mmCIF file of C-alpha atoms in Angstrom:
data_model
loop_
_atom_site.group_PDB
_atom_site.id
_atom_site.type_symbol
_atom_site.label_atom_id
_atom_site.label_comp_id
_atom_site.label_asym_id
_atom_site.label_seq_id
_atom_site.Cartn_x
_atom_site.Cartn_y
_atom_site.Cartn_z
ATOM 1 C CA UNK Z 1 0.057 -0.079 0.010
ATOM 2 C CA UNK Z 2 2.770 2.504 0.724
ATOM 3 C CA UNK Z 3 4.324 1.903 -2.653
ATOM 4 C CA UNK Z 4 1.095 2.846 -4.272
ATOM 5 C CA UNK Z 5 1.188 6.010 -2.322
ATOM 6 C CA UNK Z 6 4.300 7.045 -4.420
ATOM 7 C CA UNK Z 7 2.116 7.018 -7.582
ATOM 8 C CA UNK Z 8 -0.622 8.998 -5.842
ATOM 9 C CA UNK Z 9 1.648 11.618 -4.438
ATOM 10 C CA UNK Z 10 3.515 12.163 -7.613
ATOM 11 C CA UNK Z 11 0.076 12.784 -9.349
ATOM 12 C CA UNK Z 12 -1.610 14.685 -6.720
ATOM 13 C CA UNK Z 13 1.371 16.821 -5.404
ATOM 14 C CA UNK Z 14 3.897 17.092 -8.184
ATOM 15 C CA UNK Z 15 5.648 20.146 -6.798
ATOM 16 C CA UNK Z 16 6.181 18.666 -3.415
ATOM 17 C CA UNK Z 17 9.867 18.454 -2.551
ATOM 18 C CA UNK Z 18 11.230 14.867 -2.465
ATOM 19 C CA UNK Z 19 14.180 14.225 -0.120
ATOM 20 C CA UNK Z 20 14.300 10.440 -0.864
ATOM 21 C CA UNK Z 21 14.456 9.105 -4.479
ATOM 22 C CA UNK Z 22 12.231 6.200 -5.710
ATOM 23 C CA UNK Z 23 15.070 4.251 -7.682
ATOM 24 C CA UNK Z 24 13.856 3.036 -11.099
ATOM 25 C CA UNK Z 25 10.540 4.916 -10.805
ATOM 26 C CA UNK Z 26 7.953 3.982 -12.348
ATOM 27 C CA UNK Z 27 9.167 0.544 -13.302
ATOM 28 C CA UNK Z 28 10.581 -0.843 -10.009
ATOM 29 C CA UNK Z 29 7.693 0.441 -7.746
ATOM 30 C CA UNK Z 30 5.065 -0.940 -10.262
ATOM 31 C CA UNK Z 31 6.943 -4.193 -10.454
ATOM 32 C CA UNK Z 32 6.894 -4.523 -6.638
ATOM 33 C CA UNK Z 33 3.097 -3.789 -6.580
ATOM 34 C CA UNK Z 34 2.456 -6.439 -9.208
ATOM 35 C CA UNK Z 35 4.631 -9.242 -7.676
ATOM 36 C CA UNK Z 36 3.333 -8.517 -4.003
ATOM 37 C CA UNK Z 37 -0.277 -8.558 -5.246
ATOM 38 C CA UNK Z 38 0.544 -11.759 -7.141
ATOM 39 C CA UNK Z 39 2.017 -13.314 -3.895
ATOM 40 C CA UNK Z 40 -1.141 -12.227 -1.919
ATOM 41 C CA UNK Z 41 -3.515 -13.924 -4.549
ATOM 42 C CA UNK Z 42 -1.287 -17.140 -4.650
ATOM 43 C CA UNK Z 43 -1.554 -17.503 -0.770
ATOM 44 C CA UNK Z 44 -5.251 -16.927 -0.943
ATOM 45 C CA UNK Z 45 -5.862 -19.420 -3.737
ATOM 46 C CA UNK Z 46 -3.496 -22.273 -2.684
ATOM 47 C CA UNK Z 47 -5.401 -24.905 -0.945
ATOM 48 C CA UNK Z 48 -2.457 -25.441 1.582
ATOM 49 C CA UNK Z 49 -2.476 -21.802 2.804
ATOM 50 C CA UNK Z 50 -6.027 -20.438 2.002
ATOM 51 C CA UNK Z 51 -7.362 -21.093 5.427
ATOM 52 C CA UNK Z 52 -4.424 -19.350 7.291
ATOM 53 C CA UNK Z 53 -4.356 -16.630 4.710
ATOM 54 C CA UNK Z 54 -7.916 -15.942 4.940
ATOM 55 C CA UNK Z 55 -7.890 -15.779 8.803
ATOM 56 C CA UNK Z 56 -5.062 -13.168 8.480
ATOM 57 C CA UNK Z 57 -6.968 -11.300 6.131
ATOM 58 C CA UNK Z 58 -9.909 -11.393 8.446
ATOM 59 C CA UNK Z 59 -7.800 -10.150 11.409
ATOM 60 C CA UNK Z 60 -6.499 -7.269 9.381
ATOM 61 C CA UNK Z 61 -10.089 -6.404 8.234
ATOM 62 C CA UNK Z 62 -11.241 -6.311 12.027
ATOM 63 C CA UNK Z 63 -8.664 -3.711 12.526
ATOM 64 C CA UNK Z 64 -10.157 -1.128 10.182
ATOM 65 C CA UNK Z 65 -13.501 -0.752 12.292
ATOM 66 C CA UNK Z 66 -11.437 -0.778 15.464
ATOM 67 C CA UNK Z 67 -9.308 2.074 14.075
ATOM 68 C CA UNK Z 68 -12.176 4.235 13.394
ATOM 69 C CA UNK Z 69 -13.788 3.273 16.859
ATOM 70 C CA UNK Z 70 -10.882 3.785 19.005
ATOM 71 C CA UNK Z 71 -8.499 6.069 17.006
ATOM 72 C CA UNK Z 72 -9.896 9.268 18.044
ATOM 73 C CA UNK Z 73 -10.346 8.278 21.732
ATOM 74 C CA UNK Z 74 -6.714 7.543 22.053
ATOM 75 C CA UNK Z 75 -5.361 10.242 19.727
ATOM 76 C CA UNK Z 76 -2.848 12.509 21.402
ATOM 77 C CA UNK Z 77 -3.182 16.201 21.953
ATOM 78 C CA UNK Z 78 -3.859 18.387 18.918
#
């Protein structure tokens, strides 16, 4: 997800200074996104790992509502 942010920020904020370079942009970051996505799909489709991967995905998905429910309550001072 963070690598996709490179593409989004370069499109939405082209004038922002960039102290760090994304080497090989756009080929290397795009290749990373494609390979990481393929890896996740293989884990979810493979019968040997589908159950464990599905449970992990469910656990991560449960964190989204928890973030919105508790995020503001435990946020630091503004």
